[in-house]
CSV table of C-alpha atoms and ligand atoms in Angstrom, one decimal:
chain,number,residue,atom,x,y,z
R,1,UNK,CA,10.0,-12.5,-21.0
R,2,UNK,CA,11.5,-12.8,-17.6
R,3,UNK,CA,10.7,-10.5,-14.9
R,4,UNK,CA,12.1,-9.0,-11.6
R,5,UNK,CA,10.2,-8.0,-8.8
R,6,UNK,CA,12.0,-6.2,-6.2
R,7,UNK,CA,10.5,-6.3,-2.3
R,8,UNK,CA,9.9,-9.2,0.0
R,9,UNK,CA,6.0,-8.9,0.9
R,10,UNK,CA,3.0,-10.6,0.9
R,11,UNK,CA,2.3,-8.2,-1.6
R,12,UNK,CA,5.6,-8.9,-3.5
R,13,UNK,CA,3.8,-12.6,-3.2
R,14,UNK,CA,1.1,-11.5,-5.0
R,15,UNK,CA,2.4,-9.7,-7.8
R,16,UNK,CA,4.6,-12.7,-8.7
R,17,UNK,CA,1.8,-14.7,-8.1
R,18,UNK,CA,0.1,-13.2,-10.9
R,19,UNK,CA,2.7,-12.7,-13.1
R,20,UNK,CA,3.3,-16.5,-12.7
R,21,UNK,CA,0.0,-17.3,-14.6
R,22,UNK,CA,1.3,-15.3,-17.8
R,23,UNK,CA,2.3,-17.7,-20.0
R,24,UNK,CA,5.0,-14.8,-21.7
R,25,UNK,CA,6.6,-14.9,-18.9
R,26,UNK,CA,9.1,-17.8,-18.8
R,27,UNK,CA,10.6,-16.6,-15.5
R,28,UNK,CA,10.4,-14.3,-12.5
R,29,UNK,CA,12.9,-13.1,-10.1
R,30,UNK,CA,12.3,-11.4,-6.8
R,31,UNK,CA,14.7,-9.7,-4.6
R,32,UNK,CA,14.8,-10.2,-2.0
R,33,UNK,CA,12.0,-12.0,-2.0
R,34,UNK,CA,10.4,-14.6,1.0
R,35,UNK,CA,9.4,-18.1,1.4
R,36,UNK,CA,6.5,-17.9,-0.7
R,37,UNK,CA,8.3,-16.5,-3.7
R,38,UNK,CA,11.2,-19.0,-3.3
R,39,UNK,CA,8.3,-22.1,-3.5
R,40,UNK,CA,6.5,-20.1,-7.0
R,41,UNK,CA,7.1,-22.4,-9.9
R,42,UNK,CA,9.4,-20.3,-12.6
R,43,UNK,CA,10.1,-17.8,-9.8
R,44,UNK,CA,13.4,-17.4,-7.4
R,45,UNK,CA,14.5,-15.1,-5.0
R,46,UNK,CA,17.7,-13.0,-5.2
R,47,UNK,CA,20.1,-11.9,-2.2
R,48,UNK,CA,20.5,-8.6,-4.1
R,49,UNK,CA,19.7,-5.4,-1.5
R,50,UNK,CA,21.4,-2.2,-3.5
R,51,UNK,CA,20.0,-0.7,-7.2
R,52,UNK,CA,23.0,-0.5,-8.5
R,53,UNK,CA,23.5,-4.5,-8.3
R,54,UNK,CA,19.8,-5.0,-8.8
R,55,UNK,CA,20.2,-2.7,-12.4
R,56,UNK,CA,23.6,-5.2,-13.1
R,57,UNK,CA,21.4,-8.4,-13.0
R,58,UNK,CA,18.8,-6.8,-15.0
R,59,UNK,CA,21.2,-5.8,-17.4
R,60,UNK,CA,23.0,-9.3,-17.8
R,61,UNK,CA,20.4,-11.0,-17.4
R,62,UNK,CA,17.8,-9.6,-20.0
R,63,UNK,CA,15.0,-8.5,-17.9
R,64,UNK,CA,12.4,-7.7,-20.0
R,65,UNK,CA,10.3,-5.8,-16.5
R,66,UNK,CA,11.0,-5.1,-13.4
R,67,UNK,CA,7.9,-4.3,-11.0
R,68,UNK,CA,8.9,-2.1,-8.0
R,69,UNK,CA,6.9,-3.3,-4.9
R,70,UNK,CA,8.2,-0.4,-2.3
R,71,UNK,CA,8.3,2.9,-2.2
R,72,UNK,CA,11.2,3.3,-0.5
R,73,UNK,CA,13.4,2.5,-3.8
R,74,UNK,CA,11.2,4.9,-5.7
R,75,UNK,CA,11.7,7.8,-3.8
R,76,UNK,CA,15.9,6.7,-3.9
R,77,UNK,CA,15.2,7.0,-8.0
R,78,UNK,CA,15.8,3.4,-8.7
R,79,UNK,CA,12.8,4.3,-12.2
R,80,UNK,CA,15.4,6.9,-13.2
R,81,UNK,CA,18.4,4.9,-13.0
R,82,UNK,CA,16.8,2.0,-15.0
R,83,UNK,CA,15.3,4.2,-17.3
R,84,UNK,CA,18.7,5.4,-18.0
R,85,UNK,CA,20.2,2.2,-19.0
R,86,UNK,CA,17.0,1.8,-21.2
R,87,UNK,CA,15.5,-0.9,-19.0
R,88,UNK,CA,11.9,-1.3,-18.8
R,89,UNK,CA,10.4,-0.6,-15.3
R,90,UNK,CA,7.2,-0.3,-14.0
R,91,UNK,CA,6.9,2.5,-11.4
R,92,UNK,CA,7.3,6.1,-10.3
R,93,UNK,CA,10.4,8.5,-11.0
R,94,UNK,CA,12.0,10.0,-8.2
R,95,UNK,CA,10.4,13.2,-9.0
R,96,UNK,CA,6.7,11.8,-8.9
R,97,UNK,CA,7.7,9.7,-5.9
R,98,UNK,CA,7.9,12.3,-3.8
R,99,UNK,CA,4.2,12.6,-3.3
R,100,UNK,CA,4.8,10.0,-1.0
R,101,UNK,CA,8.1,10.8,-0.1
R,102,UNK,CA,7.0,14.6,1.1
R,103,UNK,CA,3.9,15.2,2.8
R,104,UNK,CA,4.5,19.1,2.4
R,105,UNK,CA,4.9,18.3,-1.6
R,106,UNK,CA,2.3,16.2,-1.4
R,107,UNK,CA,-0.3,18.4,0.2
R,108,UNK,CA,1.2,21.7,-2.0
R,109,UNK,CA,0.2,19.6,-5.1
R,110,UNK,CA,-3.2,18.8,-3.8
R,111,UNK,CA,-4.5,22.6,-2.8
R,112,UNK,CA,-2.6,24.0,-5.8
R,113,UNK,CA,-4.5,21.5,-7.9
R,114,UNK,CA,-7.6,21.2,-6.2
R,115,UNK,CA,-7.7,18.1,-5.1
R,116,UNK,CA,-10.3,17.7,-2.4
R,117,UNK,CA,-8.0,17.4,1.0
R,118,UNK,CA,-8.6,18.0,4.8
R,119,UNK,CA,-7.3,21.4,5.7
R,120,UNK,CA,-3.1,21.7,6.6
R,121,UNK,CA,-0.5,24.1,7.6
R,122,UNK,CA,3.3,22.6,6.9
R,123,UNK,CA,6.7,24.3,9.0
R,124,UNK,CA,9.9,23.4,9.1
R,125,UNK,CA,10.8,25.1,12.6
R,126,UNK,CA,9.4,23.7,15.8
R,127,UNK,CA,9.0,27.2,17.3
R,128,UNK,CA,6.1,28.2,14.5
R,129,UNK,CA,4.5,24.6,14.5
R,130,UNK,CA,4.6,25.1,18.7
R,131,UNK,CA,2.8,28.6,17.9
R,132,UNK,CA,0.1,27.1,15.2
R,133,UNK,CA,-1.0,24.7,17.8
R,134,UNK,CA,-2.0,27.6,20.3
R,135,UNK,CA,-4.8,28.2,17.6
R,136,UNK,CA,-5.7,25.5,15.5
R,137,UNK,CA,-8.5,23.5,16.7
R,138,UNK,CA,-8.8,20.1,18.2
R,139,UNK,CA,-8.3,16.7,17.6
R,140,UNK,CA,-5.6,17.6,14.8
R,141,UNK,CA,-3.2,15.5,13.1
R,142,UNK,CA,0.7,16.1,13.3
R,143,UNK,CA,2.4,14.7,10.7
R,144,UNK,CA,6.0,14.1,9.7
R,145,UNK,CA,6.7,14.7,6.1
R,146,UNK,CA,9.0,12.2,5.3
R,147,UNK,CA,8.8,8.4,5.0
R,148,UNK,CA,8.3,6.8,8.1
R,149,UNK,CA,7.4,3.4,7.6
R,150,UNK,CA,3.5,4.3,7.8
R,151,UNK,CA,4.0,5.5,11.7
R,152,UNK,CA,4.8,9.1,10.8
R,153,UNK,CA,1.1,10.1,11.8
R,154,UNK,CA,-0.1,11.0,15.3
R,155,UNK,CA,-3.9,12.0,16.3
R,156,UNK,CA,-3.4,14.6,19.1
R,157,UNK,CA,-6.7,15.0,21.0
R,158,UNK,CA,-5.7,18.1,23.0
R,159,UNK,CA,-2.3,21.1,22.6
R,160,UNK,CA,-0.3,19.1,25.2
R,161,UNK,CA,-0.4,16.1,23.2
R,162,UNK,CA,0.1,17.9,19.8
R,163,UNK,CA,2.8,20.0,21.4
R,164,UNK,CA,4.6,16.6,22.7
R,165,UNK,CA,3.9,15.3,18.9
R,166,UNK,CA,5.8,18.3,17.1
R,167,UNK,CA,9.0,18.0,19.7
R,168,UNK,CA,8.8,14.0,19.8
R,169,UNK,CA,9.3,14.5,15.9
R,170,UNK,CA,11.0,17.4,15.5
R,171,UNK,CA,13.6,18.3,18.5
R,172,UNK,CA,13.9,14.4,19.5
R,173,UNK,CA,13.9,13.3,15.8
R,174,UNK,CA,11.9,10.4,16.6
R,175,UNK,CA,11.2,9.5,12.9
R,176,UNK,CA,14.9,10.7,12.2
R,177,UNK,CA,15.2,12.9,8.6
R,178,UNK,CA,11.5,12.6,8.2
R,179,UNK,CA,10.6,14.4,11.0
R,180,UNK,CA,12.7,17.6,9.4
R,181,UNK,CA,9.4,18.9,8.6
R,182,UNK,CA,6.2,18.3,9.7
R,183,UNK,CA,2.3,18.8,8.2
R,184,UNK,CA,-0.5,19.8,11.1
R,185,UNK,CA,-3.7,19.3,9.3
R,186,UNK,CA,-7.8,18.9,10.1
R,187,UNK,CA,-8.9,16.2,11.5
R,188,UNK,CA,-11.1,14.2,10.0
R,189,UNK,CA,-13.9,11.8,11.1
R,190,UNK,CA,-15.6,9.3,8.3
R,191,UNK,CA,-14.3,5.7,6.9
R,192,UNK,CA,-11.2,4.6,4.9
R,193,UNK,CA,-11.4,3.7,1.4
R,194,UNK,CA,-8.0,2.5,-0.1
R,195,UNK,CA,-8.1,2.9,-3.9
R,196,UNK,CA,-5.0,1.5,-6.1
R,197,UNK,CA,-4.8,2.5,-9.7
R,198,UNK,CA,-2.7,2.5,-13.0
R,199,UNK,CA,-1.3,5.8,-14.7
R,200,UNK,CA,0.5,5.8,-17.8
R,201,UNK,CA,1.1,9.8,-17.3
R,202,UNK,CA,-2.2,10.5,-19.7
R,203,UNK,CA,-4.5,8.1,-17.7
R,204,UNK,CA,-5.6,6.9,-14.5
R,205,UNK,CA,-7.4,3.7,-13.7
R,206,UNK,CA,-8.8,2.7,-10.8
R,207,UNK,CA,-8.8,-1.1,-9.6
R,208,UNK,CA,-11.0,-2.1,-7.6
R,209,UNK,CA,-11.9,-0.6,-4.2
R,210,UNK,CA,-10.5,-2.0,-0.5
R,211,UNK,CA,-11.0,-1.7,3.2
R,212,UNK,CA,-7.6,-1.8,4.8
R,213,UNK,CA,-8.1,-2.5,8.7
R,214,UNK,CA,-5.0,-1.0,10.1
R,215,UNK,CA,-5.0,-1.5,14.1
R,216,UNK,CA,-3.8,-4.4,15.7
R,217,UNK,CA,-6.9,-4.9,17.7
R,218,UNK,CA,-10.4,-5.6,16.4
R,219,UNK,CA,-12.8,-2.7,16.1
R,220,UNK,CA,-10.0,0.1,15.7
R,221,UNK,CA,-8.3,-0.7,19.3
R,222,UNK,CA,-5.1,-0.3,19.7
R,223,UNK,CA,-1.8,0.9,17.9
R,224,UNK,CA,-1.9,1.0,13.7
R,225,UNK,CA,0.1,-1.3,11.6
R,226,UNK,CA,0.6,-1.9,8.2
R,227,UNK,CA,-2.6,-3.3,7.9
R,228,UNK,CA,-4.1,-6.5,9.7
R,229,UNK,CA,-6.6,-7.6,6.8
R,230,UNK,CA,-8.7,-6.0,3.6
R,231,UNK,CA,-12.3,-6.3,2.1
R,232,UNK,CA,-12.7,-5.9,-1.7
R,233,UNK,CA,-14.4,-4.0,-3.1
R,234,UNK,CA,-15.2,-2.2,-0.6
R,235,UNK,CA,-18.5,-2.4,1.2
R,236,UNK,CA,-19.3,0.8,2.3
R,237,UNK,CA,-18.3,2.6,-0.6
R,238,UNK,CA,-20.9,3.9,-3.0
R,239,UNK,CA,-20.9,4.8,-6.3
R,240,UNK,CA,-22.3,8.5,-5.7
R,241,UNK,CA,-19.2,8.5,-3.6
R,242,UNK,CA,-17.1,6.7,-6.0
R,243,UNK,CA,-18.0,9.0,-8.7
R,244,UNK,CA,-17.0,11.8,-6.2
R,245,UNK,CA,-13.4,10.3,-5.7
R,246,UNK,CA,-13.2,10.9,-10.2
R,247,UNK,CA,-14.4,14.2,-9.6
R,248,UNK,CA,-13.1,15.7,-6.8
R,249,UNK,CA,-9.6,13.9,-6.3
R,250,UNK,CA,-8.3,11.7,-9.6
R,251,UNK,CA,-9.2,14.2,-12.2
R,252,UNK,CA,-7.2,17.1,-10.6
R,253,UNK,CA,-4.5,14.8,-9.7
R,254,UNK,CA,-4.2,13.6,-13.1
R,255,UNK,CA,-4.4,17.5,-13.8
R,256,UNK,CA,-1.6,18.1,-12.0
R,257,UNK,CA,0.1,15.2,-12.8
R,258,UNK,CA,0.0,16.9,-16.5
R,259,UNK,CA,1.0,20.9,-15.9
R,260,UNK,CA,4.0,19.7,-13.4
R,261,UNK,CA,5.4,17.4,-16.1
R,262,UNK,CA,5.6,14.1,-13.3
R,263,UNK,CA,3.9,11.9,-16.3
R,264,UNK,CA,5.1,8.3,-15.6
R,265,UNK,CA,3.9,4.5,-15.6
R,266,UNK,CA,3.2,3.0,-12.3
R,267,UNK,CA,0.7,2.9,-9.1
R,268,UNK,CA,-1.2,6.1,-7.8
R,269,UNK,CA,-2.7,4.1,-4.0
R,270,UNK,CA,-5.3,6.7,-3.6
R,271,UNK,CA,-5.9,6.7,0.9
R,272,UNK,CA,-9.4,8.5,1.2
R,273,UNK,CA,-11.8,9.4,4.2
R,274,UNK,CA,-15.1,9.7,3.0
R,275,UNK,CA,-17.9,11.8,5.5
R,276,UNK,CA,-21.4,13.7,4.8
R,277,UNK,CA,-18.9,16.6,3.9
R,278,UNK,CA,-17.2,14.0,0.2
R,279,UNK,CA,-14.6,12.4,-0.2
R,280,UNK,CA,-11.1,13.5,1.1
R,281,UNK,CA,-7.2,12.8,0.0
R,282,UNK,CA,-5.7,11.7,3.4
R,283,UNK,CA,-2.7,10.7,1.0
R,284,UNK,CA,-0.9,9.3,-1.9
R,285,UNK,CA,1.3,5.8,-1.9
R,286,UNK,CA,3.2,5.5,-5.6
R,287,UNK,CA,3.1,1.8,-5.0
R,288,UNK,CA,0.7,-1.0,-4.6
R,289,UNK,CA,-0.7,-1.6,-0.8
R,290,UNK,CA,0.0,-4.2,1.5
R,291,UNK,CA,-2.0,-5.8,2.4
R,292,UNK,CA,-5.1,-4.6,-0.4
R,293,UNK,CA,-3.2,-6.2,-3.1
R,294,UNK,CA,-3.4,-9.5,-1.8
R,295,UNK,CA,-6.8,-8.7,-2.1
R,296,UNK,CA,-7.6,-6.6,-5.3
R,297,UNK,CA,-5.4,-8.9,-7.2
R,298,UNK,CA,-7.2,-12.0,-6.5
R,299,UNK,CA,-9.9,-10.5,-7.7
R,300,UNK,CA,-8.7,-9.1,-11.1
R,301,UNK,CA,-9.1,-11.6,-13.9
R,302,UNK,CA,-7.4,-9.1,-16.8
R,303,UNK,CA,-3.6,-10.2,-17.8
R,304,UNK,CA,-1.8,-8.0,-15.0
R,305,UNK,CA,1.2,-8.0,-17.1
R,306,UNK,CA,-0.9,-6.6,-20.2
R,307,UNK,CA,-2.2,-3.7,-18.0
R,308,UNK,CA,1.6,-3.0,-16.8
R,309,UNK,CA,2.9,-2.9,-20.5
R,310,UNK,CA,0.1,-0.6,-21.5
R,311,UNK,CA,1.0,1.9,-19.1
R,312,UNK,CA,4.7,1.8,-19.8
R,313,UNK,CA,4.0,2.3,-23.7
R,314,UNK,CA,1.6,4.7,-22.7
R,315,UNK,CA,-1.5,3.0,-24.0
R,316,UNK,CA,-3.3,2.5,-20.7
R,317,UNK,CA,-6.7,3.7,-22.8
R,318,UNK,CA,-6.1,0.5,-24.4
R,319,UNK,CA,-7.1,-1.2,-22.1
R,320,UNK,CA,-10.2,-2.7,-20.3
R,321,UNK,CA,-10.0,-4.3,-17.3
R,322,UNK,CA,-11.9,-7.7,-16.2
R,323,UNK,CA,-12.9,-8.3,-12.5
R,324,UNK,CA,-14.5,-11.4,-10.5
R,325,UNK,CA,-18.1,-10.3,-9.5
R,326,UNK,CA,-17.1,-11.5,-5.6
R,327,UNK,CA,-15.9,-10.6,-3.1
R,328,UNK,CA,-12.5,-11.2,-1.3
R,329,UNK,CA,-11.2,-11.3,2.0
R,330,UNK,CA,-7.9,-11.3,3.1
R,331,UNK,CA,-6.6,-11.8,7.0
R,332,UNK,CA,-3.1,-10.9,8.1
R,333,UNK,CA,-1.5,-13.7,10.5
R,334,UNK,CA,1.0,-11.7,13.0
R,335,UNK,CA,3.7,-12.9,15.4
R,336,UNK,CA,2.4,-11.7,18.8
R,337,UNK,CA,3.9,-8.3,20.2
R,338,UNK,CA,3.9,-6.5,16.2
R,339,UNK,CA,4.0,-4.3,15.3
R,340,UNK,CA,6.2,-3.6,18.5
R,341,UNK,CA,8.5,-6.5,19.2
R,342,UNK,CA,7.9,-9.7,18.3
R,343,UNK,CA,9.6,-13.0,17.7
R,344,UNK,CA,10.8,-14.3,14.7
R,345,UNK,CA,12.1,-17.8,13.2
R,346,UNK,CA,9.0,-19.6,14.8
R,347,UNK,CA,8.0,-22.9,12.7
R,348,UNK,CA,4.5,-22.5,10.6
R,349,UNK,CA,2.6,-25.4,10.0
R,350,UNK,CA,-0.5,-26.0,8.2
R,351,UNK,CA,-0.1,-24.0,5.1
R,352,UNK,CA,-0.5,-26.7,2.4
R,353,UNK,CA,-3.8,-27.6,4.2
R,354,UNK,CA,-5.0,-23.8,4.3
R,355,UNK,CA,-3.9,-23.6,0.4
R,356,UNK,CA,-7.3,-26.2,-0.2
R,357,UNK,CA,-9.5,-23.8,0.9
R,358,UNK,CA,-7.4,-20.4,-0.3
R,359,UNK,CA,-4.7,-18.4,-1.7
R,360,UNK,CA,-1.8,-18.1,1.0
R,361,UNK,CA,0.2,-15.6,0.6
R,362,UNK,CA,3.7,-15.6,2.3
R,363,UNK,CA,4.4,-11.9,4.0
R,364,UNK,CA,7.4,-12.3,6.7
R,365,UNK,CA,8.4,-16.2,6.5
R,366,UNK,CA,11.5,-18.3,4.9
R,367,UNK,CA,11.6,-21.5,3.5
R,368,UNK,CA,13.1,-24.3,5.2
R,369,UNK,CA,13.2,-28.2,4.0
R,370,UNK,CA,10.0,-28.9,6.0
R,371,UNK,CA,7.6,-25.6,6.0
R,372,UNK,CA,8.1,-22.2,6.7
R,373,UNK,CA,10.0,-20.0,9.6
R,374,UNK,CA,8.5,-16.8,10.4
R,375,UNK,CA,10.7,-13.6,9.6
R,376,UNK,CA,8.8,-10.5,9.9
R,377,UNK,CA,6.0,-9.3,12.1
R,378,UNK,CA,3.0,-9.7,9.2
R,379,UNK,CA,3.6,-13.1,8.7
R,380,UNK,CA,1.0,-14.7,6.2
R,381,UNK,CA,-2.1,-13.4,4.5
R,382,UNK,CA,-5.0,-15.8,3.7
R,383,UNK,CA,-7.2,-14.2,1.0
R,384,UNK,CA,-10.5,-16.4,0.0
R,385,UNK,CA,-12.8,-15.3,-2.6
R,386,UNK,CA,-17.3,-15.9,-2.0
R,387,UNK,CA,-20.8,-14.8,-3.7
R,388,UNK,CA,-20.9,-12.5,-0.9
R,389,UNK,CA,-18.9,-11.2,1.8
R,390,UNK,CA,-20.2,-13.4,4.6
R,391,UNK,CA,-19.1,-16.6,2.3
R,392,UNK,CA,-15.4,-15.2,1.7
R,393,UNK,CA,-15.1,-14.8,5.0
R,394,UNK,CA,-16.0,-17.8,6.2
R,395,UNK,CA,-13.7,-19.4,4.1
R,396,UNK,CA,-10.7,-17.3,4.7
R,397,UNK,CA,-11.7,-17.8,8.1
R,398,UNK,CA,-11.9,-21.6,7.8
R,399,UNK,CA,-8.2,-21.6,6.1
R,400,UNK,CA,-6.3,-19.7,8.7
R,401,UNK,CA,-7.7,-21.8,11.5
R,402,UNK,CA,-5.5,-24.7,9.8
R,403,UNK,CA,-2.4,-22.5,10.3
R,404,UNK,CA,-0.4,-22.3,13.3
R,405,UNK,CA,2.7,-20.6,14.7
R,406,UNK,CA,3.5,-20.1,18.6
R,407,UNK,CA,2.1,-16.6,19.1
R,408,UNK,CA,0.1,-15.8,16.0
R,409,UNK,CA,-2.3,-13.3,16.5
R,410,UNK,CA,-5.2,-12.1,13.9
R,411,UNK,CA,-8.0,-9.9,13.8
R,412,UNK,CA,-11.2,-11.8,14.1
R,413,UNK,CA,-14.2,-8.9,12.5
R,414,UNK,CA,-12.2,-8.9,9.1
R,415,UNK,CA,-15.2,-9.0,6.4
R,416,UNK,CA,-18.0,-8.6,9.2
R,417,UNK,CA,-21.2,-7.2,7.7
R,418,UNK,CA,-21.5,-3.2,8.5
R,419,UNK,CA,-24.3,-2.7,10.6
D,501,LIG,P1,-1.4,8.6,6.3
D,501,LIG,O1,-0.1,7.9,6.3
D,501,LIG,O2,-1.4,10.1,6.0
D,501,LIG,O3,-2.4,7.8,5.5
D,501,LIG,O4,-2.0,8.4,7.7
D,501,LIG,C1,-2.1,7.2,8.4
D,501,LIG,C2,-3.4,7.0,9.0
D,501,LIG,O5,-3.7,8.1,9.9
D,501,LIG,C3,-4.6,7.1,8.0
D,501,LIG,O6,-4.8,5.8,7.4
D,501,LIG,C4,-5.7,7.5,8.9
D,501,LIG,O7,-6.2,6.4,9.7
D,501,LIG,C5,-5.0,8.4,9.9
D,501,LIG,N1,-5.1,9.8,9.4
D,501,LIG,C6,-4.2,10.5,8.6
D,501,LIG,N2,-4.6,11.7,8.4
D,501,LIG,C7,-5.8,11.9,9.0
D,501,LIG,C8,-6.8,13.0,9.2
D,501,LIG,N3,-6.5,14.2,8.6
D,501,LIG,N4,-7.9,12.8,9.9
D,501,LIG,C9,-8.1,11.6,10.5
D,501,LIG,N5,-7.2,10.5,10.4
D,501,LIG,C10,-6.1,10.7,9.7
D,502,LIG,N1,-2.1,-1.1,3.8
D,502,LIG,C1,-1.7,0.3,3.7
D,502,LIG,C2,-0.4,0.5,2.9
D,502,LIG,O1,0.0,-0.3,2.2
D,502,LIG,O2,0.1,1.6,3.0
């Protein structure tokens, strides 16, 4: 079977990574793909960039799956448009994407539903949201509904820097169509738990648990990213709380899932804060995270291709997932400045020396005849697997010190031990 993966990040990487292994799988394309794709065995990348090109080369060229890696092309209904043309494809409709696409749906579907959430008002007029923030109490959390490449969220600590918040997005568009309508919801104190899982529409299945650490600087300083490295499973989590998360947020999602007729075969990324008061919903991705794949996959032993054609034949009961007893860690190399402005086309080196110790993954880099030139601002991922957390860690550790690129920068308490 060959395969087409469509996205160019480390986790892109990682799912044809893993798909590489299959031995059904005689070939993988991934578009557009990076420098670690273009160096898989069996895999190559495609300069293709619009769906309806991307459904043309599946078409012709007997794709037997294609794995969507981001949500922006699920919430544009790339799953409907290949489902029309009878192709196989793992992921979202447009219709179920929008619980990422639309924090107002989104948040609508979780109170109608029950699903455990923090507390949230939504508008689509500045004048009301302006009003609202006269009364609601502080710090809150100003949102804009639509995709905004994961900086769509802003902690206000006080009314003048809400108030500045809902214009910024709202009168100054500073998150453009996204910022059409906002959600002002409770803020929430406790950790972050990032939980991906399977759905074939009448199941959901949890992999295993991550700790995403999204700000640049170590010990939460400084401005959020996409994420800068992941633990798995998570440390802190436990299973009273895990069992919570069934309870109180996956069973009425799949609930609603049911009674608003959005059954489909993809990724539900669960993003939960967990405090004395449970376990909250801060959101849902439709789509696998970056960088906790990197992570959650190196740890999953099952046939990921198995689990992915169970859910699209909607036998995801089927199935029974195998995972590694470790642990893994995975650290985020940047080019200094992300995720403001930073410098691309800088020269890597030490990667095949790094690969010794653990998996590299290639996030924003191209091939070149000798190595790899940066190309993004998340420019590798190291993930090492250990007995413990303090042993994966030192490894991953121990491989990213053989890497170097003018400017890199890297979080250095990835995988410490809580206190
Ligand atoms: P989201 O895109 O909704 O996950 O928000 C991005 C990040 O903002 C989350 O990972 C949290 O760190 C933070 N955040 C979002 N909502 C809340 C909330 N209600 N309370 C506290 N922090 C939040
Ligand atoms: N690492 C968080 C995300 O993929 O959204």
């Amino acid at each position: 079977m060959k395969a087409l993966i469509i996205g160019n990040g480390g986790r892109e990487h990682a799912i044809a990574w893993k798909l590489a292994q299959e031995p059904r799988i005689t070939h993988i394309y991934v578009a557009p793909g990076n420098g670690g794709t273009a160096s898989l065995e069996r895999a190559e990348n495609l300069a293709l960039t619009d769906s309806d090109a991307l459904l043309q080369f599946a078409r012709n060229n007997d794709i037997g799956l294609t794995f969507v890696g981001s949500e922006a092309w699920l919430v544009d209904g790339i799953v409907d448009r290949f489902q029309a043309a009878g192709l196989n494809i793992f992921g979202p409709h447009q219709a179920a994407a929008m619980l990422e696409g639309s924090k107002r749906f989104a948040k609508a579907f979780m109170q109608k539903y029950g699903v455990k959430t923090a507390a949230y008002q939504s508008f689509d007029q500045a004048e009301q949201a302006l009003a609202y923030l006269k009364t609601c109490p502080y710090p809150t959390v100003v949102k804009a509904s639509g995709l905004a490449a994961g900086k769509g969220v802003i902690i206000c600590q006080n009314q003048a820097e809400a108030e500045k918040a809902v214009r910024d997005i709202m009168l100054k568009n500073r998150f453009g169509a996204a910022g059409t309508e906002i959600v002002i919801e409770e803020f929430l104190e406790g950790f972050e738990v990032s939980i991906l899982s399977l759905c074939d529409g009448k199941n959901i299945v949890p992999l295993k648990s991550a700790k995403d650490h999204k700000t640049i600087g170590e010990y939460n300083q400084g401005e959020n990213t996409g994420g800068m490295g992941v633990v798995a499973p998570h440390p802190s989590f436990t299973p009273t709380q895990y069992q919570a998360f069934i309870d109180d947020i996956m069973l009425p999602t799949l609930r609603g899932i049911q009674a608003e007729q959005l059954q489909f075969a993809g990724i539900i990324f669960f993003g939960l804060m967990v405090n004395e008061r449970g376990v909250f919903l801060l959101e849902y991705n439709m789509r696998l995270g970056d960088p906790e794949t990197q992570a959650v996959l190196a740890l999953m032993q099952s046939s990921l291709l198995d689990a992915v054609l169970a859910c699209i034949d909607g036998k995801l009961a089927d199935i029974e997932l195998q995972w590694s007893p470790k642990h893994a860690v995975c650290l985020v190399a940047a080019s200094g400045g992300y995720p403001n402005e930073y410098a691309v086309g800088l020269p890597i080196s030490g990667v095949e020396k790094a690969s010794c110790f653990a998996q590299v993954f290639i996030a924003g880099a191209k091939k070149v005849d000798n190595g790899f030139l940066s190309s993004g601002g998340r420019v590798l991922n190291v993930v090492a697997l250990g007995d413990d957390l303090g042993k994966a860690r030192t490894q991953a550790y121990s491989a990213l010190e053989k890497i170097q690129f003018e400017r890199m920068v890297y979080r250095k308490d990835i995988g410490e031990i809580p206190s």
